[in-house]
Coordinates of C-alpha atoms in Angstrom, one line a residue:
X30 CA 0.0 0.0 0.0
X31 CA 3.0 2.2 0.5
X32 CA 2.7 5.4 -1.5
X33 CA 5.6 7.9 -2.2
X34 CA 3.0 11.1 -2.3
X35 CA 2.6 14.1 -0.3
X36 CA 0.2 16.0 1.8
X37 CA -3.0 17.5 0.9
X38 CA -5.4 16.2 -1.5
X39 CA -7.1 18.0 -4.3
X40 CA -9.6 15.6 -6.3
X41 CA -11.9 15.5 -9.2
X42 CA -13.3 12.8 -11.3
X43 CA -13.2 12.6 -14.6
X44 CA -15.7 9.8 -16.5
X45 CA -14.7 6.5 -14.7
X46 CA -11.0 7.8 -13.7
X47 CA -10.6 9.1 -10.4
X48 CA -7.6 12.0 -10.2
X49 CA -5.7 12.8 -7.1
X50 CA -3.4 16.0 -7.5
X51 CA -1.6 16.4 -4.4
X52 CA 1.2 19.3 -2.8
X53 CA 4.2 17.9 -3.8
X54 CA 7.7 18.3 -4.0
X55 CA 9.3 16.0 -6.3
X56 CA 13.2 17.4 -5.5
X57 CA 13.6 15.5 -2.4
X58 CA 11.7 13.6 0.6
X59 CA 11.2 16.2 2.9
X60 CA 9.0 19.6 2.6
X61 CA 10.3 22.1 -0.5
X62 CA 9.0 24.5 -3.2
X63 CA 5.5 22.9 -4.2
X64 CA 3.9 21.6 -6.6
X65 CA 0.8 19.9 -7.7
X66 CA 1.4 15.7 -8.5
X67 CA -0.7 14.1 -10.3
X68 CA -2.0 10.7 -9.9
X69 CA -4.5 8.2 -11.7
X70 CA -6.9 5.2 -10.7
X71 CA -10.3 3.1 -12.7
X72 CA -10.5 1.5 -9.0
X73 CA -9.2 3.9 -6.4
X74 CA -6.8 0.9 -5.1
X75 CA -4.1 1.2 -7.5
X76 CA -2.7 4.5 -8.9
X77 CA -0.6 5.6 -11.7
X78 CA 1.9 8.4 -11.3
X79 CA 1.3 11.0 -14.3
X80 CA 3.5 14.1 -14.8
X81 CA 3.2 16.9 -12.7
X82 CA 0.5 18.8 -13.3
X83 CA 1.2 22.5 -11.9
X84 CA 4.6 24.1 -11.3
X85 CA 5.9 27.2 -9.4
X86 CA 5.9 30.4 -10.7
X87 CA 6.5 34.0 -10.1
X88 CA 3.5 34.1 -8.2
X89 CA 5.1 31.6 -5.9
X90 CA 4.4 28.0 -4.9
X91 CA 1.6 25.8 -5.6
X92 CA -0.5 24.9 -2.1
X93 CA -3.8 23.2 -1.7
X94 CA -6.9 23.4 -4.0
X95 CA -9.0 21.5 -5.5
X96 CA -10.2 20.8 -8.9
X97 CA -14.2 21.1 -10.1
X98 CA -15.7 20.0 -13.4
X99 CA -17.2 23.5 -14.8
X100 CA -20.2 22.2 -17.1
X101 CA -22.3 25.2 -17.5
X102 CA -18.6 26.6 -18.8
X103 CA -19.2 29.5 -16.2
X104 CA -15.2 30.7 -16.6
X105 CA -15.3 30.5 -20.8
X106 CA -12.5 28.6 -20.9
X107 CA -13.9 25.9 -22.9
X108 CA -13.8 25.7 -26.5
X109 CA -15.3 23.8 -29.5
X110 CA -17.9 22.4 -27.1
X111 CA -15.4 20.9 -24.6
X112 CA -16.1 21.2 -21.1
X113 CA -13.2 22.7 -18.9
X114 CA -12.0 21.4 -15.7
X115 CA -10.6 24.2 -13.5
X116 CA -8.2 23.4 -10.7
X117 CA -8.5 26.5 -7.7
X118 CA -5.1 27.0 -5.7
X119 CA -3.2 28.4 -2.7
X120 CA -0.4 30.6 -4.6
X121 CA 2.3 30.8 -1.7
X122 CA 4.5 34.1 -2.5
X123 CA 8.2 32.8 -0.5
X124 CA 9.5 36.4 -1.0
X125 CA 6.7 38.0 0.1
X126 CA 6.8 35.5 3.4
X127 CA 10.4 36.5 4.2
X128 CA 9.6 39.8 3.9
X129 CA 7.3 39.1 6.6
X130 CA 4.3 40.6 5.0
X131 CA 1.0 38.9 6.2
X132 CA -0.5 38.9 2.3
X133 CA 2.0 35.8 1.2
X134 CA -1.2 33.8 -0.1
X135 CA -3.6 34.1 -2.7
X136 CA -6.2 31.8 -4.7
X137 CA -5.5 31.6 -8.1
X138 CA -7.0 29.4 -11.4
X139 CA -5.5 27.3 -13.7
X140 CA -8.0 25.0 -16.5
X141 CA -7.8 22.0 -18.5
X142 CA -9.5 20.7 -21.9
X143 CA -7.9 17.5 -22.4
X144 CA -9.5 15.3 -18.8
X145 CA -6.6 16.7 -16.9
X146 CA -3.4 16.0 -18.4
X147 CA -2.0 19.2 -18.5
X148 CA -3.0 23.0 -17.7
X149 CA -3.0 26.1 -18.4
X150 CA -2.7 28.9 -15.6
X151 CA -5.3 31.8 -15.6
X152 CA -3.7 34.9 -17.0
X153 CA -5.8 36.9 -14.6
X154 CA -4.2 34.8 -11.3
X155 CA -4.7 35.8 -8.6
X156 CA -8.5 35.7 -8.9
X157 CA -8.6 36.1 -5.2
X158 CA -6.3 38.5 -3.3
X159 CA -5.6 38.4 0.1
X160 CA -6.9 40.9 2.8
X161 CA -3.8 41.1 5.3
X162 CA -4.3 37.3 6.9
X163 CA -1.6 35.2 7.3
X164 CA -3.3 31.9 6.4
X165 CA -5.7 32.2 3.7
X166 CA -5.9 29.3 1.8
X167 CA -7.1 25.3 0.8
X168 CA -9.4 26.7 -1.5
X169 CA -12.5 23.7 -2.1
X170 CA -15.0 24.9 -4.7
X171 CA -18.5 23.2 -5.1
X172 CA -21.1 24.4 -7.3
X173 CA -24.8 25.5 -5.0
X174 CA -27.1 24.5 -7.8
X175 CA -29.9 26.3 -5.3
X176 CA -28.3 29.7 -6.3
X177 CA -26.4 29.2 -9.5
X178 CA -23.1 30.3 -8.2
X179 CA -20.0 28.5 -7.1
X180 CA -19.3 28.5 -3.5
X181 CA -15.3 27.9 -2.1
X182 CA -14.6 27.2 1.7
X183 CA -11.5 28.8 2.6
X184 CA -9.3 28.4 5.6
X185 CA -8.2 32.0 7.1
X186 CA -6.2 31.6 9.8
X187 CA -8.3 29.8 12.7
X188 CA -11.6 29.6 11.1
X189 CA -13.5 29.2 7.4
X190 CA -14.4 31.8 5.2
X191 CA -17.1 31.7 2.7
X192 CA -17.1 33.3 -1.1
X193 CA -19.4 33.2 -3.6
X194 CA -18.4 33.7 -7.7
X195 CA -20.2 33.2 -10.7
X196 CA -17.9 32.3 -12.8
X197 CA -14.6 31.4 -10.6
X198 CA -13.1 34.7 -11.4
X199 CA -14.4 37.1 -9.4
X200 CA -15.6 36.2 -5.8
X201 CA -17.6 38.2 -2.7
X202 CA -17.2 37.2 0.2
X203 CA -20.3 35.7 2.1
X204 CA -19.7 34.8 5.8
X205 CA -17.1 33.4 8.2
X206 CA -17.6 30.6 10.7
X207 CA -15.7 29.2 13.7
X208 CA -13.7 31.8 15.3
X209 CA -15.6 30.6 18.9
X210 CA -16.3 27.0 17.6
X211 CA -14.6 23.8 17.4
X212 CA -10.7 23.2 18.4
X213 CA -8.2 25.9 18.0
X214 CA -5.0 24.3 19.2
X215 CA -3.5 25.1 16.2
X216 CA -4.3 26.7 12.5
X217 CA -7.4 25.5 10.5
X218 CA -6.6 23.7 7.2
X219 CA -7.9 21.9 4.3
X220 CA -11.8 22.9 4.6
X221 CA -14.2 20.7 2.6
X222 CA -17.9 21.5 2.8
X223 CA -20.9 18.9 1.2
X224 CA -23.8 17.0 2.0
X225 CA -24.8 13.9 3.7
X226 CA -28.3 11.8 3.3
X227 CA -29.3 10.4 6.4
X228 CA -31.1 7.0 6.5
X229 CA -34.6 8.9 6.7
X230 CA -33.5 10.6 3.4
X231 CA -32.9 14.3 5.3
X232 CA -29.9 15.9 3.5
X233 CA -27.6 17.4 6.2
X234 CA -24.6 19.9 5.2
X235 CA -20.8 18.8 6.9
X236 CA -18.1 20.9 7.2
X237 CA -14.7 19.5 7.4
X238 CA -12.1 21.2 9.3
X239 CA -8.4 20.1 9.4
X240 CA -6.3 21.7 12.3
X241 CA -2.7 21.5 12.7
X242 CA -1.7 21.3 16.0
X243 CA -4.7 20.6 18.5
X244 CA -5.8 16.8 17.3
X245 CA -7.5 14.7 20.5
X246 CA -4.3 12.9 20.2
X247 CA -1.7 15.5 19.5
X248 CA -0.9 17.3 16.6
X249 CA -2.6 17.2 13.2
X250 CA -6.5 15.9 12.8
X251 CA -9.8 16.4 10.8
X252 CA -12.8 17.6 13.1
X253 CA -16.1 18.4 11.5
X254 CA -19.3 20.0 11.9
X255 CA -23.3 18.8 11.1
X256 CA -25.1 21.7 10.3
X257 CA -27.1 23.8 7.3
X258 CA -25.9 26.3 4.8
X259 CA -28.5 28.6 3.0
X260 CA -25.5 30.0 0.3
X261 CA -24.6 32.5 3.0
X262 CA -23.4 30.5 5.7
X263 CA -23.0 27.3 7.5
X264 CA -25.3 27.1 10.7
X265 CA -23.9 23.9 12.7
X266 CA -26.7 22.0 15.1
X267 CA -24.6 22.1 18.0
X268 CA -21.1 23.5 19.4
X269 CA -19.6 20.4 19.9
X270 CA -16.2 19.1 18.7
X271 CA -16.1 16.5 17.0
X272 CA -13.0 14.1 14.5
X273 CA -13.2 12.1 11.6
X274 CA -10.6 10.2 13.0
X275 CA -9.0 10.1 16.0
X276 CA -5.8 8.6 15.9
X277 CA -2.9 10.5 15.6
X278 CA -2.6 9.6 11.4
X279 CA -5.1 11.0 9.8
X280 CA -4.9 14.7 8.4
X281 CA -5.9 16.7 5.4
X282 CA -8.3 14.9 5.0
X283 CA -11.0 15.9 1.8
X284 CA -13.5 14.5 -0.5
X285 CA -14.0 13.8 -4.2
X286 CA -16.7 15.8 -6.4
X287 CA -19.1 14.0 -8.4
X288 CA -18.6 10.5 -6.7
X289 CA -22.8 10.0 -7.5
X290 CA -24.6 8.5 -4.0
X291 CA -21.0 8.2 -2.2
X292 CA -19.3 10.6 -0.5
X293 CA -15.5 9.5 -0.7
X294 CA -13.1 10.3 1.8
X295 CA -9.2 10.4 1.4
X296 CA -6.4 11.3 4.1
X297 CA -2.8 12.1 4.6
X298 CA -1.4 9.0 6.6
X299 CA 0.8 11.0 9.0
X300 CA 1.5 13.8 11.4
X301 CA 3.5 17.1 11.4
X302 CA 4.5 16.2 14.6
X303 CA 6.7 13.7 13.0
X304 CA 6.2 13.7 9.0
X305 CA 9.4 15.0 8.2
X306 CA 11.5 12.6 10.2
X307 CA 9.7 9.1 10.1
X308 CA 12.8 6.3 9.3
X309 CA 11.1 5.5 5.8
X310 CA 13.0 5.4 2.9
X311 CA 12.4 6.6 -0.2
X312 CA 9.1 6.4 0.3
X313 CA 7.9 9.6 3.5
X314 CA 4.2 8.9 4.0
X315 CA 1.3 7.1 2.5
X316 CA -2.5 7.9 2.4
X317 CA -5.4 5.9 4.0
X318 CA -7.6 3.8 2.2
X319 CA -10.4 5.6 0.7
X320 CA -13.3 5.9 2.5
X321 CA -17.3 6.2 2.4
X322 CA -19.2 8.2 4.7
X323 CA -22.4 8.2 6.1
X324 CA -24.2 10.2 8.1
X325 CA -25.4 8.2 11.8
X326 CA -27.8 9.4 14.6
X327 CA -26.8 7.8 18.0
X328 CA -29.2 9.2 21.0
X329 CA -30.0 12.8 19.2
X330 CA -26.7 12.9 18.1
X331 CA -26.0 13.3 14.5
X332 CA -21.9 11.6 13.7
X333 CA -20.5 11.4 10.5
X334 CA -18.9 7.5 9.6
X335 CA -16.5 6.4 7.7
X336 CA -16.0 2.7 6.4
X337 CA -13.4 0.9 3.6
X338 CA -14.9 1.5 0.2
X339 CA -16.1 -1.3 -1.4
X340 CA -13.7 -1.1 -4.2
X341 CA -11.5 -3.1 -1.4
X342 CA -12.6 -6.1 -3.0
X343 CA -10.3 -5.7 -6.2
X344 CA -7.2 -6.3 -3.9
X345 CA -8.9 -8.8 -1.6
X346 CA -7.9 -12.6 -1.3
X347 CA -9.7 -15.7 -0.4
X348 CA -11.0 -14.9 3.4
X349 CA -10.7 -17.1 6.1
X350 CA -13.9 -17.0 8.2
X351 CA -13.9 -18.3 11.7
X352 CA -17.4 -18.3 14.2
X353 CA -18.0 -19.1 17.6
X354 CA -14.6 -18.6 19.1
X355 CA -14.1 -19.0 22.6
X356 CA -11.3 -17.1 23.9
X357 CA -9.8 -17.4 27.3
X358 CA -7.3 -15.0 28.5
X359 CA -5.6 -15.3 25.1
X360 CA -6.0 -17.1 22.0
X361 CA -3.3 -17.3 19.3
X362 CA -4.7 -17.1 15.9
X363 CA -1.3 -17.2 13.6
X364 CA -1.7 -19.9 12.3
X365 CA -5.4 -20.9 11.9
X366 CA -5.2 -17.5 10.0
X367 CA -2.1 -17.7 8.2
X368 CA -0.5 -14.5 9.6
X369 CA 2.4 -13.9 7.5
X370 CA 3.4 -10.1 7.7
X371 CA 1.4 -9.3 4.9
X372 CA -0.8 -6.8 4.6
X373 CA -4.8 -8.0 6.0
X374 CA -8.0 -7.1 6.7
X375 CA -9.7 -8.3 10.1
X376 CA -13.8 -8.2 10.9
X377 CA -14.6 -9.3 14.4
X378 CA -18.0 -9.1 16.3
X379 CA -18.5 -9.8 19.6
X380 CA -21.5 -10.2 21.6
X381 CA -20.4 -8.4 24.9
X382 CA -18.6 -5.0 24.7
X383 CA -16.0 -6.4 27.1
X384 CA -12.7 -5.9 27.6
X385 CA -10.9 -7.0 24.0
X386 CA -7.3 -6.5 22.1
X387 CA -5.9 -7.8 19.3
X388 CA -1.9 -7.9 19.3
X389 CA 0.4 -7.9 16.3
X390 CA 4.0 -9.0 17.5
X391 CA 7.2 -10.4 15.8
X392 CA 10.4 -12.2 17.0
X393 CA 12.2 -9.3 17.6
X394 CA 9.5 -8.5 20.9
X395 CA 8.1 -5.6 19.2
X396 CA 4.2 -5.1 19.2
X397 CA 1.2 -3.4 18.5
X398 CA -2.0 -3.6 20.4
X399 CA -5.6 -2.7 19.3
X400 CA -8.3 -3.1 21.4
X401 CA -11.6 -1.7 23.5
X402 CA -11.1 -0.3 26.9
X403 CA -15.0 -1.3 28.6
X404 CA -14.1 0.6 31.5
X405 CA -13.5 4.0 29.8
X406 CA -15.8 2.8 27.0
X407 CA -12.8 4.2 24.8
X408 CA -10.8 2.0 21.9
X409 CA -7.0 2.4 21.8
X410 CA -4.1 1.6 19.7
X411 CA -1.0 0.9 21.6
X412 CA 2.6 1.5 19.9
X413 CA 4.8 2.2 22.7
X414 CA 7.0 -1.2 21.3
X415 CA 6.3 -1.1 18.4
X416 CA 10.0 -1.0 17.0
X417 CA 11.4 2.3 15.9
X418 CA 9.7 5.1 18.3
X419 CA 13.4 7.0 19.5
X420 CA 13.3 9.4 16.0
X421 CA 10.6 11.7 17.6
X422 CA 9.7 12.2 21.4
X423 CA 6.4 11.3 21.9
X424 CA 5.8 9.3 18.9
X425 CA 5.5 6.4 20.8
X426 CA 2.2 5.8 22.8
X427 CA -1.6 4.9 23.8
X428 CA -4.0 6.3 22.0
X429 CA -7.8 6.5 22.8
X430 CA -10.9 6.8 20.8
X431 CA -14.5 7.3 22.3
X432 CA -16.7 4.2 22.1
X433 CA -20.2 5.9 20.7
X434 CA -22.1 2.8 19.4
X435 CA -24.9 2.0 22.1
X436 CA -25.3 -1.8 21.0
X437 CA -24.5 -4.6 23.4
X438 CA -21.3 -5.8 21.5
X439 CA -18.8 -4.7 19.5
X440 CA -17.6 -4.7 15.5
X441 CA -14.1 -4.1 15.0
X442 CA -13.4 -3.8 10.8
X443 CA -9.1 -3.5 10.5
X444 CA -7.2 -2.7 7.4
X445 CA -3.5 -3.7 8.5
X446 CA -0.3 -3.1 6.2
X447 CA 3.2 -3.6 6.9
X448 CA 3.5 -0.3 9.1
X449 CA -0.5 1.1 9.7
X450 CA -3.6 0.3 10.9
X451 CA -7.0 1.2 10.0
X452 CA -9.7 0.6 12.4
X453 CA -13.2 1.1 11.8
X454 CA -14.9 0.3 15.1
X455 CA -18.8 -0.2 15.4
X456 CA -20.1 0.4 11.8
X457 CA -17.3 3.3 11.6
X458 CA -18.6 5.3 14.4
X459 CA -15.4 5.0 16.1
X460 CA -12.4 5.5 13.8
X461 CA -8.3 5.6 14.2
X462 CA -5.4 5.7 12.1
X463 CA -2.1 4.6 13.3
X464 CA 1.3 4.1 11.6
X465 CA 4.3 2.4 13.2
X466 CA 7.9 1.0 12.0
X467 CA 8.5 -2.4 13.3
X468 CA 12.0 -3.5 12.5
X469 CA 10.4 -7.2 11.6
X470 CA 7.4 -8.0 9.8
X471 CA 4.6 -8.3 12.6
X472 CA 4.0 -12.5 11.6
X473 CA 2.3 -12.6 14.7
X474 CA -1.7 -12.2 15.9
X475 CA -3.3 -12.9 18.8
X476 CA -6.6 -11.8 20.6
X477 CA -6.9 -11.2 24.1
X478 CA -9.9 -10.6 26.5
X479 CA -9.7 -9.7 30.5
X480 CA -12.7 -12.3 30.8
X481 CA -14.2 -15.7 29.0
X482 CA -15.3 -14.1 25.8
X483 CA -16.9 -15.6 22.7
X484 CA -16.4 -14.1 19.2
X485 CA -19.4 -14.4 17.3
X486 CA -17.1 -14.2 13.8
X487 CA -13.9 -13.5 12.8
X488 CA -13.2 -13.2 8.8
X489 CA -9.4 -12.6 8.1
X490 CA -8.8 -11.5 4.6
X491 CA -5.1 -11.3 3.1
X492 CA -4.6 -8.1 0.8
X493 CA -3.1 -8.4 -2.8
X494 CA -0.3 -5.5 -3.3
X495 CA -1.7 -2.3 -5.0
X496 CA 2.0 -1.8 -7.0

């Protein structure tokens, strides 16, 4: 699954090819003057690398967008009938930053004819100038059909800003939202804002929020609101915080356009706290597996989910299904499993939300531990051994997610690669993404339980490689 990318996703689809173009340096493995990559996929589990799509220029770097199919050709940039797609990005000005000037970012256009294989910059950048604030940028664009304008969520320093254009060029601003509201540990990121059909067939508006520090487990996360938006502004139902994901793995997270029923979620597979300094080689960071969400109400709470998309299947082996398991104290499952250090997928449902944990381990004494906590009704993952922890203090630890499922027992759904975790906890109420650097293969599983527990099914399913 490993992925030599970078951070921040900007997504369109195009017919039956899903693009990722992503911040991205190609001159080395650490952070440096950005561009946009450009990446490929029919089945969003394997991806081909295509040239670069934007490069610097005198109007500085290229930071986060995203990319929107303009079919009404709104901008006129589309000739001979063809339908443009127009990519919307962060220009980062470097010399205007050392000059320490606050108006170092702007938005700016750039358009394509031919499905995205190259571009052409808007002669007119910037089409939106900065005001004096020293984060303005992550520009998402969506089209409000309700209105007949385009509407792009903007991160300005520690909360969102709303414009409004009708043609991509020339942009109002509408409202702001969250400068008393949700985490501020750090700066807000990476906005996305769209809806989400819940199972009575409601249509509820999400805002997605990524904030760098402040995460409910240090350093980057995603957090979200529920809420309405009128074309104006987003009204959220309550003040609450809440995360996508709750490990300490998961950031920048956004979503595709024009995806049809499903709302598709990628995410950076990292953490500033470390990203620069992980011992990975040439490869820095990977993303998550794309997920789904949904939209769940638990008591009169409304929570946004998030489950494996089904396109899963294309790299899924022949699964191993196991019912009725009695386990007592500990139960080894290696080899009725075939554990082999290759990358799995794990479903497990028990009757009683007891005390639970599944443990990877190898040879070398190395381990990590995933599991339910019953009496702080919180899941954890556990990588305090889990092999290479010394190249950043406080990389190694236990990390907690709430438990918000009111049922009786416990799902656990967990993608496992060679050096992350996925889990997907109770439908994907509860979600966490961990990464880890074993010096081994973990070739090793076994489940664990505080008291006599029975698992109602266990399916183990070994993962084809997506290269």
């Amino acid at each position: 699954f490993k992925q030599k990318t970078a951070y921040e996703m900007l997504r369109s689809l195009v017919g039956s090819e899903m693009c990722i173009r992503d911040r991205y340096y190609p001159g080395a493995m650490i952070w440096g003057p950005m561009h946009w990559g450009h990446a490929t996929s029919t089945d969003l589990m394997h991806w081909q690398h295509q040239p670069v799509a934007l490069y610097p220029d005198s109007l500085g770097y290229i930071f986060s967008g995203s990319a929107v199919v303009d079919e009404h050709n709104t901008t006129g940039f589309g000739t001979g009938g063809q339908t443009p797609l127009v990519a919307i990005f962060t220009h980062h000005d470097t010399a205007a930053l050392r000059a320490k000037r606050n108006d170092y970012q702007h938005q700016s256009l750039a358009y394509s004819l031919d499905d995205g294989k190259t571009w052409t910059k808007y002669a007119g950048n910037p089409v939106l100038k900065n005001p004096g604030i020293t984060d303005f940028r992550d520009p998402k664009v969506m089209w409000y059909e309700p209105q007949h304008k385009w509407i792009m969520t903007l991160a300005t320093k520690d909360c969102i800003s709303f414009f409004s254009s009708p043609n991509l060029k020339e942009w109002a601003k509408e409202s702001e939202f969250g400068k008393a509201l949700g985490a501020h540990g750090g700066v807000w990121e990476c906005p996305d804002l769209f809806t989400l059909t819940d199972e009575h067939g409601k249509q509820h508006w999400v805002l997605i929020v990524n904030l760098n520090p402040g995460g409910p487990n240090g350093g980057s996360a995603t957090q979200y609101f529920v809420g309405s938006f009128n074309g104006h502004q987003f009204t959220p139902v309550d003040t609450r915080t809440r995360w996508i994901d709750y490990g300490p793995d998961e950031y920048a997270g956004v979503t595709w356009s024009n995806t049809g029923s499903e709302r598709i979620f990628l995410g950076w597979m990292s953490n500033w706290n470390y990203a620069n300094v992980v011992p990975t080689s040439p490869w820095r960071s990977a993303m998550t597996i794309p997920r789904v969400l949904s939209l769940k109400q638990v008591k009169q709470e409304w929570l946004v989910a998030s489950a494996p998309v089904s396109a899963m299947h294309v790299i899924e082996k022949k699964p191993v299904v196991k019912t009725q398991l009695a386990v007592h104290s500990s139960l080894d499952l290696t080899q009725s499993l075939g554990i082999d250090g290759q990358p799995f997928r794990l479903q497990l449902e028990a009757d009683k939300a007891e005390d639970l944990s599944l443990v990877l381990s190898n040879e070398a004494g190395e381990q990590v531990e995933i599991g339910y906590d019953a009496l702080s009704h919180q899941y954890y993952i556990d990588r305090l051994r889990s092999g290479e922890i010394d190249f950043k203090k406080g990389f190694a630890g236990r990390h907690t997610a709430p438990r918000f499922s009111q049922a009786a027992g416990i799902k656990l759904d967990l993608v496992v690669d060679r050096s992350s975790v996925e889990l997907f906890a109770d439908g994907g109420l509860s979600v966490m993404t961990e990464i880890f650097f074993p010096h081994q293969p973990f070739h090793r599983l076994a489940v664990k339980a505080s008291k006599d527990l029975i698992i109602k099914k266990l399916v183990h399913t070994p993962l084809k490689s997506t290269w």
